Short mmCIF file of C-alpha atoms in Angstrom, two decimals:
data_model
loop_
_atom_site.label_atom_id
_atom_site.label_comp_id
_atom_site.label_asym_id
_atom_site.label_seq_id
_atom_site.Cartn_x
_atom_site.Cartn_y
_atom_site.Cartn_z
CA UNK A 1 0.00 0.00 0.00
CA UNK A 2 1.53 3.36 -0.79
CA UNK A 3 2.53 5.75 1.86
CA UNK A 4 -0.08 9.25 1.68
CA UNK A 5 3.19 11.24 2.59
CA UNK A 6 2.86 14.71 0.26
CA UNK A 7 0.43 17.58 0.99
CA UNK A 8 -0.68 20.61 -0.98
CA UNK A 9 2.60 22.42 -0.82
CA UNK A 10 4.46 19.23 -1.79
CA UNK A 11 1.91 18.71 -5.04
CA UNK A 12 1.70 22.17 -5.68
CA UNK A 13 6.00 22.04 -5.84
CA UNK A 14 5.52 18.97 -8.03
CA UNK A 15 2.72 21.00 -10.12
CA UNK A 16 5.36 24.29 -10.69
CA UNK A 17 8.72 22.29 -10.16
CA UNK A 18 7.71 19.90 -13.38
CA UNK A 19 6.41 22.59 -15.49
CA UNK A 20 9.26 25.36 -14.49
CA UNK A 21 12.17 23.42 -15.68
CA UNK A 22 14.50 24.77 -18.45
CA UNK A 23 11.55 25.79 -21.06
CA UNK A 24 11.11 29.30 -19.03
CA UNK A 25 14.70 30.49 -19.50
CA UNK A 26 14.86 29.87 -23.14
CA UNK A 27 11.38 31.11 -24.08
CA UNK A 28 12.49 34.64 -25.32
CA UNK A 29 14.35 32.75 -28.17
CA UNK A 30 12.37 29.70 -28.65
CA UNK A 31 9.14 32.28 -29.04
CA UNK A 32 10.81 34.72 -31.17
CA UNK A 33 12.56 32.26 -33.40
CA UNK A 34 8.97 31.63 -35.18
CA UNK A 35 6.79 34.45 -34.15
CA UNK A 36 6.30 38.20 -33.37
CA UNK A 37 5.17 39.93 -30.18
CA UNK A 38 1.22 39.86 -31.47
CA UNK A 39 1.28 35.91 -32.27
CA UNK A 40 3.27 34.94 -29.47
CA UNK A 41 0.30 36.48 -27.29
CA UNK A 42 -2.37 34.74 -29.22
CA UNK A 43 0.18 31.83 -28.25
CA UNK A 44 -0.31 31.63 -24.91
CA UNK A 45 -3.60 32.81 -25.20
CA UNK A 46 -4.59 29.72 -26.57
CA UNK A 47 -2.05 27.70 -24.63
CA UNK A 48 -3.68 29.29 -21.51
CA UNK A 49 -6.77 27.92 -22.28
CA UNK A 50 -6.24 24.35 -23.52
CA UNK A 51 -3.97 23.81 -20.80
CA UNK A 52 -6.80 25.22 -17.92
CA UNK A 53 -8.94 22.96 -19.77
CA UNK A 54 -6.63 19.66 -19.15
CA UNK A 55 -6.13 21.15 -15.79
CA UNK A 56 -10.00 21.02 -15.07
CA UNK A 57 -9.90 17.57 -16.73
CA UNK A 58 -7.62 16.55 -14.36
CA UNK A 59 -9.44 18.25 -11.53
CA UNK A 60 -12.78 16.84 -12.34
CA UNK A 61 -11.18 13.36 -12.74
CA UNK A 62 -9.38 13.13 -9.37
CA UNK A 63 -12.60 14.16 -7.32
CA UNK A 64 -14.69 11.83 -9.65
CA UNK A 65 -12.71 8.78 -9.86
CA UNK A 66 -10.38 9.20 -6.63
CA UNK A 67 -9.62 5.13 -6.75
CA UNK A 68 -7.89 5.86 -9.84
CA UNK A 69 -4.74 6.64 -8.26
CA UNK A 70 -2.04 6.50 -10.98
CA UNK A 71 -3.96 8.79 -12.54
CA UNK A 72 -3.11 9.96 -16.65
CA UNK A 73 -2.27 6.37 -16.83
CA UNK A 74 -5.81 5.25 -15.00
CA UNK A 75 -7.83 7.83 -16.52
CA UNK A 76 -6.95 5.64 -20.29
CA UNK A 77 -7.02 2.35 -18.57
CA UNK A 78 -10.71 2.54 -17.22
CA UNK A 79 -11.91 4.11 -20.05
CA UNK A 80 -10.74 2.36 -22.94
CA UNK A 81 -9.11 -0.44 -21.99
CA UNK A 82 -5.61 -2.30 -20.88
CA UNK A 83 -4.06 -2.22 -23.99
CA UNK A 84 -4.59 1.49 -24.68
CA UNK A 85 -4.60 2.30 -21.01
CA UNK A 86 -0.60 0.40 -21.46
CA UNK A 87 0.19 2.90 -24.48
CA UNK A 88 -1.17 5.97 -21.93
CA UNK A 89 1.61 4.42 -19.41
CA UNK A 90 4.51 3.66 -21.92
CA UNK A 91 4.37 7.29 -24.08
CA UNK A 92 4.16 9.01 -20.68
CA UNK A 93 7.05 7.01 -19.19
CA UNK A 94 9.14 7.48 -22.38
CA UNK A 95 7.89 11.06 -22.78
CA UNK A 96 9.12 11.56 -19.10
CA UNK A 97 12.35 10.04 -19.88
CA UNK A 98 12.92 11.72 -22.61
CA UNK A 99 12.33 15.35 -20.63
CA UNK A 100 15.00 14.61 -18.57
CA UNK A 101 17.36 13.64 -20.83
CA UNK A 102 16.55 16.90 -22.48
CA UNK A 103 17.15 18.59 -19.01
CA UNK A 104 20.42 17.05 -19.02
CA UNK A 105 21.46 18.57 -22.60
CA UNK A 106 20.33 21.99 -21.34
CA UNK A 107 22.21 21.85 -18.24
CA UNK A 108 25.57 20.84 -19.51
CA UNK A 109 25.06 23.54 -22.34
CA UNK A 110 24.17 26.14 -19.76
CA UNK A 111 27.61 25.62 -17.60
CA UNK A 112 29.34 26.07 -20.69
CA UNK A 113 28.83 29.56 -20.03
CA UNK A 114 31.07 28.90 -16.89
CA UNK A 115 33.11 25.76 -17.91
CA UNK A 116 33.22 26.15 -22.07
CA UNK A 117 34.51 22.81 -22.34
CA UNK A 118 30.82 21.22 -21.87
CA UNK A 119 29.92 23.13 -25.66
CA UNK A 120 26.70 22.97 -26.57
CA UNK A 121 25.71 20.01 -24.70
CA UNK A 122 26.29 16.90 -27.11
CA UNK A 123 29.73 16.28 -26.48
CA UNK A 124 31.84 13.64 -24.50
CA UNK A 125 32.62 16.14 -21.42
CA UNK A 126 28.83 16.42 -21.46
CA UNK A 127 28.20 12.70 -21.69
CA UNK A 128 30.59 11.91 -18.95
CA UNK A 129 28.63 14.49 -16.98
CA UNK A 130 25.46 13.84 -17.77
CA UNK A 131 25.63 10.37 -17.02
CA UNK A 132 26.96 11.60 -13.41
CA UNK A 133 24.04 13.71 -12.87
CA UNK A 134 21.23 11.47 -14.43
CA UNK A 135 22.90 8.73 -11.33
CA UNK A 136 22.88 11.29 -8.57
CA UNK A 137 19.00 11.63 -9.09
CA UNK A 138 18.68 8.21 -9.09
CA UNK A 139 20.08 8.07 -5.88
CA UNK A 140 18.17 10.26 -3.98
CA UNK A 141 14.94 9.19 -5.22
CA UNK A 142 15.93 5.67 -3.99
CA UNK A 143 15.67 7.53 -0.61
CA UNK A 144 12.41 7.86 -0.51
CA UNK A 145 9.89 10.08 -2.20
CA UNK A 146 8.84 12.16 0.74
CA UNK A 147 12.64 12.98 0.96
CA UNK A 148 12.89 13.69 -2.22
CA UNK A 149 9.60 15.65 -2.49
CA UNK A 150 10.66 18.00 0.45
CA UNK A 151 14.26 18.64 -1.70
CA UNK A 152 12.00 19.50 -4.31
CA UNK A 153 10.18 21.95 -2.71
CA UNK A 154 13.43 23.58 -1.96
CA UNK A 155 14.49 23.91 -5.22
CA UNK A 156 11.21 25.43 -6.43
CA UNK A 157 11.26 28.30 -4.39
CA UNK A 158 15.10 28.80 -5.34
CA UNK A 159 14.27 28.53 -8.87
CA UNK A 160 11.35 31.21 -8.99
CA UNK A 161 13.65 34.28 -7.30
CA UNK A 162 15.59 34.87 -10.64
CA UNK A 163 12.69 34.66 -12.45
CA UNK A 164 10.75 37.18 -10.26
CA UNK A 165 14.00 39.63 -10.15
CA UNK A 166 14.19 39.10 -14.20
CA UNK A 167 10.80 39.81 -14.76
CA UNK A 168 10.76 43.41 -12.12
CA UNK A 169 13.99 44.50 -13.97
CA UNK A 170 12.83 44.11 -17.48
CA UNK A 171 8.79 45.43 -16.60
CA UNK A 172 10.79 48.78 -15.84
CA UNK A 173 13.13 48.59 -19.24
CA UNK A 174 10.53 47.46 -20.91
CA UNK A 175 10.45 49.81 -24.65
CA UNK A 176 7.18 50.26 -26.34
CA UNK A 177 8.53 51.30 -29.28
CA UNK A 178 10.42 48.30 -29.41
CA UNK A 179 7.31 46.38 -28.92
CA UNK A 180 5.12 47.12 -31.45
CA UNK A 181 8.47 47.07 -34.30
CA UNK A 182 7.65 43.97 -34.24
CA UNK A 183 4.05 43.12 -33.02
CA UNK A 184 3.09 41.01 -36.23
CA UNK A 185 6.59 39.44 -37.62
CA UNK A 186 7.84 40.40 -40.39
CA UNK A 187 6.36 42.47 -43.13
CA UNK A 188 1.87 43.80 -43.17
CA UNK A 189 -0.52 42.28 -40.79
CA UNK A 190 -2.15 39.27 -42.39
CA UNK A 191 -4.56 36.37 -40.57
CA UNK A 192 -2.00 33.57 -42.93
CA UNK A 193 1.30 34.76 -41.24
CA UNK A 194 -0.11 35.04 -37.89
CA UNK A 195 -1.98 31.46 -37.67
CA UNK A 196 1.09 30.38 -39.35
CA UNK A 197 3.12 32.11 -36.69
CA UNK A 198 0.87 30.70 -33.95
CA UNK A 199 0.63 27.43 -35.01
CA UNK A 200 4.74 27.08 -34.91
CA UNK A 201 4.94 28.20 -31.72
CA UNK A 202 2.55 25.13 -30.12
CA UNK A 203 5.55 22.68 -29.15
CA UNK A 204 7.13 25.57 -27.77
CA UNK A 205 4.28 26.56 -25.45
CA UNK A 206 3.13 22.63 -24.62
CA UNK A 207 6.57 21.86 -23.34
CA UNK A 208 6.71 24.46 -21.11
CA UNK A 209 3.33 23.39 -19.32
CA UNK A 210 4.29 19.77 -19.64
CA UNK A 211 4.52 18.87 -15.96
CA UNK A 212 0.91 20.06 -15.44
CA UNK A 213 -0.28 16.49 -14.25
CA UNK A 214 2.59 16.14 -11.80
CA UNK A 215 -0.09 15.74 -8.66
CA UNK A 216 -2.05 13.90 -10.53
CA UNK A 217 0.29 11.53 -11.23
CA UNK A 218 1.10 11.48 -7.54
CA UNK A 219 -2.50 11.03 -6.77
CA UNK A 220 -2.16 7.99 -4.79
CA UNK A 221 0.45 9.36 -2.61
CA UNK A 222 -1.32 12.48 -1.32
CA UNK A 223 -2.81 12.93 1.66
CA UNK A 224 -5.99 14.99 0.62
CA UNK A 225 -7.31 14.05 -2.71
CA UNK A 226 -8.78 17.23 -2.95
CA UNK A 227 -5.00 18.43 -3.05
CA UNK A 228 -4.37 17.14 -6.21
CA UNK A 229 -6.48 19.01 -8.30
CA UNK A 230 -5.92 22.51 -6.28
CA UNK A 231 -2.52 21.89 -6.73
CA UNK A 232 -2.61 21.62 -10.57
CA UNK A 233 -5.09 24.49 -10.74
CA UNK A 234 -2.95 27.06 -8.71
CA UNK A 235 0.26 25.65 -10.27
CA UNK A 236 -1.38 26.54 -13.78
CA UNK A 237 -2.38 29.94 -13.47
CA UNK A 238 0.85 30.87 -11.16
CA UNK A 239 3.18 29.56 -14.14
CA UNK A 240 1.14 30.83 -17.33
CA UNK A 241 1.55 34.25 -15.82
CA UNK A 242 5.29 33.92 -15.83
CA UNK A 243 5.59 32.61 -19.10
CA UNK A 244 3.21 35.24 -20.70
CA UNK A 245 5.48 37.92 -18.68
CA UNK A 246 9.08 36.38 -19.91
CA UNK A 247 7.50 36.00 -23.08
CA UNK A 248 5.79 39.58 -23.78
CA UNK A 249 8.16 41.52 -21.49
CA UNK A 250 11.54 40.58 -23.48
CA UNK A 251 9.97 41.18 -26.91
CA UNK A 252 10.11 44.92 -25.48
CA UNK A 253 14.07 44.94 -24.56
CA UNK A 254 15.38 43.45 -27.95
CA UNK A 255 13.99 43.05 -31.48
CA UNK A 256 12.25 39.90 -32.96
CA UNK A 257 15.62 39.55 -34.69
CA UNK A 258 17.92 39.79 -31.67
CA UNK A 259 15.96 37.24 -29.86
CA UNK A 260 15.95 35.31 -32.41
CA UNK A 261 19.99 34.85 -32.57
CA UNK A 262 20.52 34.44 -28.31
CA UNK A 263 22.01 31.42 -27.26
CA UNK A 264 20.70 29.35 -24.65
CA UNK A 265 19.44 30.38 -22.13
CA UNK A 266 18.03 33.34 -24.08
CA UNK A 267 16.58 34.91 -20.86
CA UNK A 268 20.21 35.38 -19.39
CA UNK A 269 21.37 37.58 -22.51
CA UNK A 270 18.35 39.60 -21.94
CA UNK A 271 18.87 40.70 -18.79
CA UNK A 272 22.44 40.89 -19.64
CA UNK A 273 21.43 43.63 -22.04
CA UNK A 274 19.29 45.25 -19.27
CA UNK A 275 22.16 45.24 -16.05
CA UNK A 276 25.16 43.96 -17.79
CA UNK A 277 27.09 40.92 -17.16
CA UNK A 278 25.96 40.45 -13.61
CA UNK A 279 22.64 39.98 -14.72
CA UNK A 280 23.54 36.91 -17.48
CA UNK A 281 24.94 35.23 -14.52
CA UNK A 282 22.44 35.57 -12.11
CA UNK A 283 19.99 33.74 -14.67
CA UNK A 284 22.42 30.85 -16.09
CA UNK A 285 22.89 30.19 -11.66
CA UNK A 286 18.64 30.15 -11.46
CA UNK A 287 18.64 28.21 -14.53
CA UNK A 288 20.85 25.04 -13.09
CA UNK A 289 19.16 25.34 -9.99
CA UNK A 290 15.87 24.94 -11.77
CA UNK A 291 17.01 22.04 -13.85
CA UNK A 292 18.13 20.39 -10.82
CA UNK A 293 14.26 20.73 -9.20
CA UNK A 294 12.70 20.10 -12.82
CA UNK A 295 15.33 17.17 -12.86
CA UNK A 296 13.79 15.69 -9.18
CA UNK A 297 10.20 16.02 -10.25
CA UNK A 298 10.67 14.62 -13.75
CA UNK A 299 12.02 11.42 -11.58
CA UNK A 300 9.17 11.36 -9.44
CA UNK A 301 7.07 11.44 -11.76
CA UNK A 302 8.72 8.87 -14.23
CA UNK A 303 9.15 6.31 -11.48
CA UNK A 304 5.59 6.58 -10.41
CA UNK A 305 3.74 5.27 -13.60
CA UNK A 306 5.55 2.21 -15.07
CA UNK A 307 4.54 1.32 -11.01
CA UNK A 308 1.03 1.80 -11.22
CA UNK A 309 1.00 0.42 -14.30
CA UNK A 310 3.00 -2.87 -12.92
CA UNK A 311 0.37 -3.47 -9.99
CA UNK A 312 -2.75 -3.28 -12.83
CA UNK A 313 -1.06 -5.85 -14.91
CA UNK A 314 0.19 -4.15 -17.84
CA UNK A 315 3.92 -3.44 -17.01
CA UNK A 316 6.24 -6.72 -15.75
CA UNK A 317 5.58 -7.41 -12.29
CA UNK A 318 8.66 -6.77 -11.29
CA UNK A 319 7.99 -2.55 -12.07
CA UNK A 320 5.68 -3.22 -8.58
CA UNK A 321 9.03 -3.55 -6.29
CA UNK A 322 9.73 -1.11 -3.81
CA UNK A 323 12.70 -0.66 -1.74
CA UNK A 324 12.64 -0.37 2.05
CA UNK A 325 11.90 3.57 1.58
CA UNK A 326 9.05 2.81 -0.38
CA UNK A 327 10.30 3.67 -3.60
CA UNK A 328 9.62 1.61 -6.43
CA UNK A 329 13.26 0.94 -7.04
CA UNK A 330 12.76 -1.70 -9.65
CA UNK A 331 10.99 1.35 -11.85
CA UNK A 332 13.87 3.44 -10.58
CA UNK A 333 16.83 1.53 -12.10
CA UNK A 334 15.04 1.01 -15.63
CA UNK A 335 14.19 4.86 -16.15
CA UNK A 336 17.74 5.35 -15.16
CA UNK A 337 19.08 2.67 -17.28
CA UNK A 338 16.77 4.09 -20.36
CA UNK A 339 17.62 7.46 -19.23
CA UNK A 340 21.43 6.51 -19.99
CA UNK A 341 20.78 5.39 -23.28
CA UNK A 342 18.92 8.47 -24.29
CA UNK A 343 22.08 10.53 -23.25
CA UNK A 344 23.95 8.61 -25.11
CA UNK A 345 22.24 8.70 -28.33
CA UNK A 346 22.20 12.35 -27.79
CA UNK A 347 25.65 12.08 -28.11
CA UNK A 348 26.16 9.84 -30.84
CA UNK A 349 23.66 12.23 -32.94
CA UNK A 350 24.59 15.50 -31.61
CA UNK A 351 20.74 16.21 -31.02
CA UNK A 352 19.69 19.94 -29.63
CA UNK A 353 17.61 20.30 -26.44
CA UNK A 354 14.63 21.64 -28.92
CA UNK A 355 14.57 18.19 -30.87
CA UNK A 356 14.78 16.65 -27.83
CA UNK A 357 11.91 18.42 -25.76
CA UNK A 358 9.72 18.22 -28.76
CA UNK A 359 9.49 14.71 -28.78
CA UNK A 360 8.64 14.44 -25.66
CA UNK A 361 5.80 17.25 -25.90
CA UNK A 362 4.58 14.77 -28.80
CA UNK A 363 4.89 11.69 -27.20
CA UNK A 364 2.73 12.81 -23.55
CA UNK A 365 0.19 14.75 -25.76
CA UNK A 366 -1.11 10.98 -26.56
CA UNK A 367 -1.88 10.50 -22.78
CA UNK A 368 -3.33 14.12 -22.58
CA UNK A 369 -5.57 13.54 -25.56
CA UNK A 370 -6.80 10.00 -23.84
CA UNK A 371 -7.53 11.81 -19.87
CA UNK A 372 -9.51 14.38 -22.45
CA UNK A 373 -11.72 11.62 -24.25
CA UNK A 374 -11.85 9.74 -20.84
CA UNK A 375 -13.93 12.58 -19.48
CA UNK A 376 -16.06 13.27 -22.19
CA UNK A 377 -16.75 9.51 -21.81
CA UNK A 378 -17.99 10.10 -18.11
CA UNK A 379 -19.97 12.93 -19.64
CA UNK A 380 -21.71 11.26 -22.65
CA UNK A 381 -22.28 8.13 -20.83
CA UNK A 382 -23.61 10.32 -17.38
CA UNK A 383 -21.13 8.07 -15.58
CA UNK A 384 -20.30 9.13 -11.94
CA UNK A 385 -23.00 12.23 -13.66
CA UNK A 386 -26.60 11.16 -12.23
CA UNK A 387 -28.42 14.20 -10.76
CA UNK A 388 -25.27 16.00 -11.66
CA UNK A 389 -26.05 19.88 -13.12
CA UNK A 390 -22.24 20.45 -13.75
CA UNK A 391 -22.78 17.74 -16.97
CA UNK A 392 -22.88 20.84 -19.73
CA UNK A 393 -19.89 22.70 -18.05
CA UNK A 394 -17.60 19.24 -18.01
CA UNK A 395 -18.74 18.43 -21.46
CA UNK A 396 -17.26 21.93 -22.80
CA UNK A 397 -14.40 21.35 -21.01
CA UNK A 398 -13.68 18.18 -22.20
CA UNK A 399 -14.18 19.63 -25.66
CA UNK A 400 -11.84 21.79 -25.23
CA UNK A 401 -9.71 20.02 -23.50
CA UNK A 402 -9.87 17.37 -26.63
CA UNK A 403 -9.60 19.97 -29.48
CA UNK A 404 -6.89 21.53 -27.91
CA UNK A 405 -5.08 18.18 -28.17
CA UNK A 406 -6.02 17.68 -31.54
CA UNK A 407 -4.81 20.76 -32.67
CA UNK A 408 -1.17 20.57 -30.69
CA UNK A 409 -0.96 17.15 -32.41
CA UNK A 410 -1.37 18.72 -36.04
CA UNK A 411 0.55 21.81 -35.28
CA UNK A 412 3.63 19.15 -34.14
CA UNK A 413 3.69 18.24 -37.75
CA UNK A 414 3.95 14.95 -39.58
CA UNK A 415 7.86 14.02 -38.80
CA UNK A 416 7.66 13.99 -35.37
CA UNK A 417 4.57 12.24 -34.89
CA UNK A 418 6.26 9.50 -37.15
CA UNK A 419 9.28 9.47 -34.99
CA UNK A 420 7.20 8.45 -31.37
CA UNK A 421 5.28 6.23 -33.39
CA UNK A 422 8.47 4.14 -33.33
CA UNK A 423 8.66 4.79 -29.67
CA UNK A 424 4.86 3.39 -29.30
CA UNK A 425 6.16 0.31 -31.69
CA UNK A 426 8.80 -0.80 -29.36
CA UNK A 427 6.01 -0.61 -26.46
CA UNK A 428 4.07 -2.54 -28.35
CA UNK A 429 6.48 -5.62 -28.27
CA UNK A 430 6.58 -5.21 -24.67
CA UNK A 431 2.63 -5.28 -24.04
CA UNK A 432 2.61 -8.34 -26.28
CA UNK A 433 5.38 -9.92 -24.02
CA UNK A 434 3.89 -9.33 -20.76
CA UNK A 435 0.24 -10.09 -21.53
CA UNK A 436 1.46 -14.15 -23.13
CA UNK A 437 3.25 -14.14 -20.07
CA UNK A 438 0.53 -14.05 -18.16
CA UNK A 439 -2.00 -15.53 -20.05
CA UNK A 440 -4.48 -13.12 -20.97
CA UNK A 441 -6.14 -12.50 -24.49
CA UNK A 442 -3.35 -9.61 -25.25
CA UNK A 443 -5.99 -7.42 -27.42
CA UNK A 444 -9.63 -6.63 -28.64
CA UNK A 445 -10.92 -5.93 -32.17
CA UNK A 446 -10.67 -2.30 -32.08
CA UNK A 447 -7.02 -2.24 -30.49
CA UNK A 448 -5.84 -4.33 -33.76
CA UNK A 449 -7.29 -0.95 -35.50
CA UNK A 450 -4.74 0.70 -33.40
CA UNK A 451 -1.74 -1.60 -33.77
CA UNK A 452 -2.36 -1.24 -37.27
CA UNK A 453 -1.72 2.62 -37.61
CA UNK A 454 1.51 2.46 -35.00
CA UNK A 455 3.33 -0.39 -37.27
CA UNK A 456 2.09 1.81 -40.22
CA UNK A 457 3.65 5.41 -39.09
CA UNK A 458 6.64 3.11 -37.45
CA UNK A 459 7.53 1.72 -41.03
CA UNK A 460 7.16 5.12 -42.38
CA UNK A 461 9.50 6.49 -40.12
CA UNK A 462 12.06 4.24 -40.16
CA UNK A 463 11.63 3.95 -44.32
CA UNK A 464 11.73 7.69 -44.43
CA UNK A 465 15.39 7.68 -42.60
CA UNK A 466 13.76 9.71 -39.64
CA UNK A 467 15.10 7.29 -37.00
#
């Protein structure tokens, strides 16, 4: 039985400490690389909402099905089934994975600013490194997850004081004229440029909320379940207001242009351009301290669902293991084993932190999309809805929450959806394994519709020379 060790501030430090990671420093770059100061608001804008919308779906799902304690993974498994409640589990895990590794590229990039040896991340000194700091997570999750949880909450207050000196600095430098130079992109207003422009920006502005479900995927673990979903709330409209701020207040110290050409982190180079070298510093030191608490929830997180998913049936058995601290060590030493090979394919293929981060965002929108359909399921089918005269309100949500999804998904383009695909193949294998293993009928009729389109996009992939 799992330990109900972590209360609102701990969930509400998972909540911010997942989502605040690396994205935040780098936005004024990322954001400016594809879009002007108009369409980077309509960005978020949009963002804002389809993200509040998971956020209620999340909500609404922890206070309506509280005995669905691993949560994104449950939600997909009691709606629609083991097999696609397994792919739910295996994107997220991988997804998870994979945003730590791309924490691990950032950080190694971002002490090159100290230590220029490390380069831009991909090379051995980083590798050596990396693999160093990927194992020193490992081991203090292995202490426990209340221990780590409290180091975490640590690390998200120490992470938001840059941030909240960057933003009071710039606010006061801020330059309308410099503003509106650029409020539309390049050349005349036009509704083509500026969907165009908004729709680029989408993997940008998902990876920066991914983390939103971090209570929820600590669900079981809390000691309130009403927590859970105040903590994901809160920890949504706290960070959106930062990221709209970083985003819309640098676009008023330095051209489209400028931003454009900052290295990583972008954010330092702004303020270095506000206060002078000083400044740059400040930010690259709140940057590594935020990967390190982004780092600590990512691993709480990761280790959490291949668990779950273990004790349901769907994962080996042996994911169920826990140590004498209660943490599911057998989970713990195949994320960090996976983990390791991720760095070092990194390595081998000199990938940037963007390619990496945006497979992840593609990979967990899957699971998003499913928690979506699972409560317009509830909704449609009055499940857990009798008597109930918040039915319209949760079916709009849900909508939203779905088309939001939808549209990320598209927006991600073709390539990288093909790419996880080949992630979801090599889950597939696994599914197949463990369910002959235990002798149960491994799939339905409609999940062979399912398995057809992931060998499909895998073999395009891979044929295409994307892998």
């Amino acid at each position: 039985m799992q330990q109900k060790q972590l209360g609102l501030l701990s969930l509400m430090a998972a909540v911010v400490g997942t989502i605040v990671g690396g994205a935040a420093f780098n936005l004024p770059s990322d954001m400016a690389a594809v879009a002007g100061s108009g369409p980077v608001i309509l960005a978020w804008v949009i963002t804002g909402i389809g993200m509040l919308a998971l956020a209620l779906v999340f909500q609404n799902l922890s206070l309506r099905k509280p005995e669905l304690s691993g949560g994104i993974y449950s939600y997909a498994r009691a709606g629609f089934g083991p097999f696609i409640g397994f792919n739910s589990a295996w994107g997220y895990w991988i997804a998870s994975i994979l945003g730590i590794v791309a924490f691990v590229t950032l950080f190694f990039q971002t002490l090159s600013y100290f230590f220029p040896v490390f380069g831009e991340g991909d090379n051995l000194p980083s590798l050596v490194g990396g693999i160093l700091f990927v194992l020193l997570f490992h081991w203090l999750v292995a202490r426990g997850i209340r221990e780590a949880a409290i180091i975490n909450v640590l690390t998200t207050v120490a992470k938001l004081i840059p941030i909240v000196l960057f933003l009071l600095i710039v606010l006061f430098a801020f330059e309308r004229d410099v503003f509106t130079a650029d409020l539309w992109g390049e050349g005349s207003f036009s509704w083509k440029a500026v969907g165009q422009q908004v729709k680029d920006t989408m993997l940008v502005t998902l990876w920066a909320f991914v983390g939103i479900e971090g209570a929820i995927v600590l669900s079981g673990r809390a000691k309130r379940v009403k927590d859970v979903g105040v903590a994901t709330i809160v920890g949504l409209i706290g960070t959106l207001a930062i990221y709209l701020l970083i985003s819309v207040l640098s676009t008023g110290i330095l051209s489209q242009a400028e931003l454009a050409a900052l290295p990583e982190p972008s954010m330092a180079y702004v303020l270095k351009a506000v206060v002078g070298p000083w400044g740059a510093v400040l930010i690259v030191i709140g940057l590594m301290v935020s990967i390190t608490g982004g780092m600590l929830s990512w691993y709480l997180v990761t280790v959490e669902i291949p668990y779950v998913a273990a004790k349901d049936g769907v994962f080996p058995t042996r994911f169920a293991q826990v140590n004498q601290n209660g943490t599911p060590i057998a989970s713990l030493w195949w994320s960090t084993i996976i983990t390791l090979a991720f760095v070092g394919i990194v390595y081998v293929s000199a990938s940037t932190y963007q390619k990496v981060y945006s497979m992840a965002s593609v990979a967990i929108l899957i699971p998003y999309l499913l928690s979506a359909l699972y409560q317009l399921k509830l909704v449609l089918t009055r499940e857990t809805y009798l008597n109930d005269g918040r039915k319209t309100r949760d079916l709009w949500i849900s909508l939203f929450a779905t088309g939001y999804s939808l549209w990320t998904l598209y927006a991600a383009g073709l390539s990288y959806l093909l790419l996880v695909s080949v992630v979801y193949g090599v889950g597939l294998v696994m599914y197949l394994w463990v369910q002959r293993r235990q002798g149960r009928a491994a799939l339905g009729k409609w999940d062979w519709i399912v398995v057809g389109l992931i060998v499909v996009a895998a073999l395009a992939a891979i044929s295409n020379g994307l892998v």
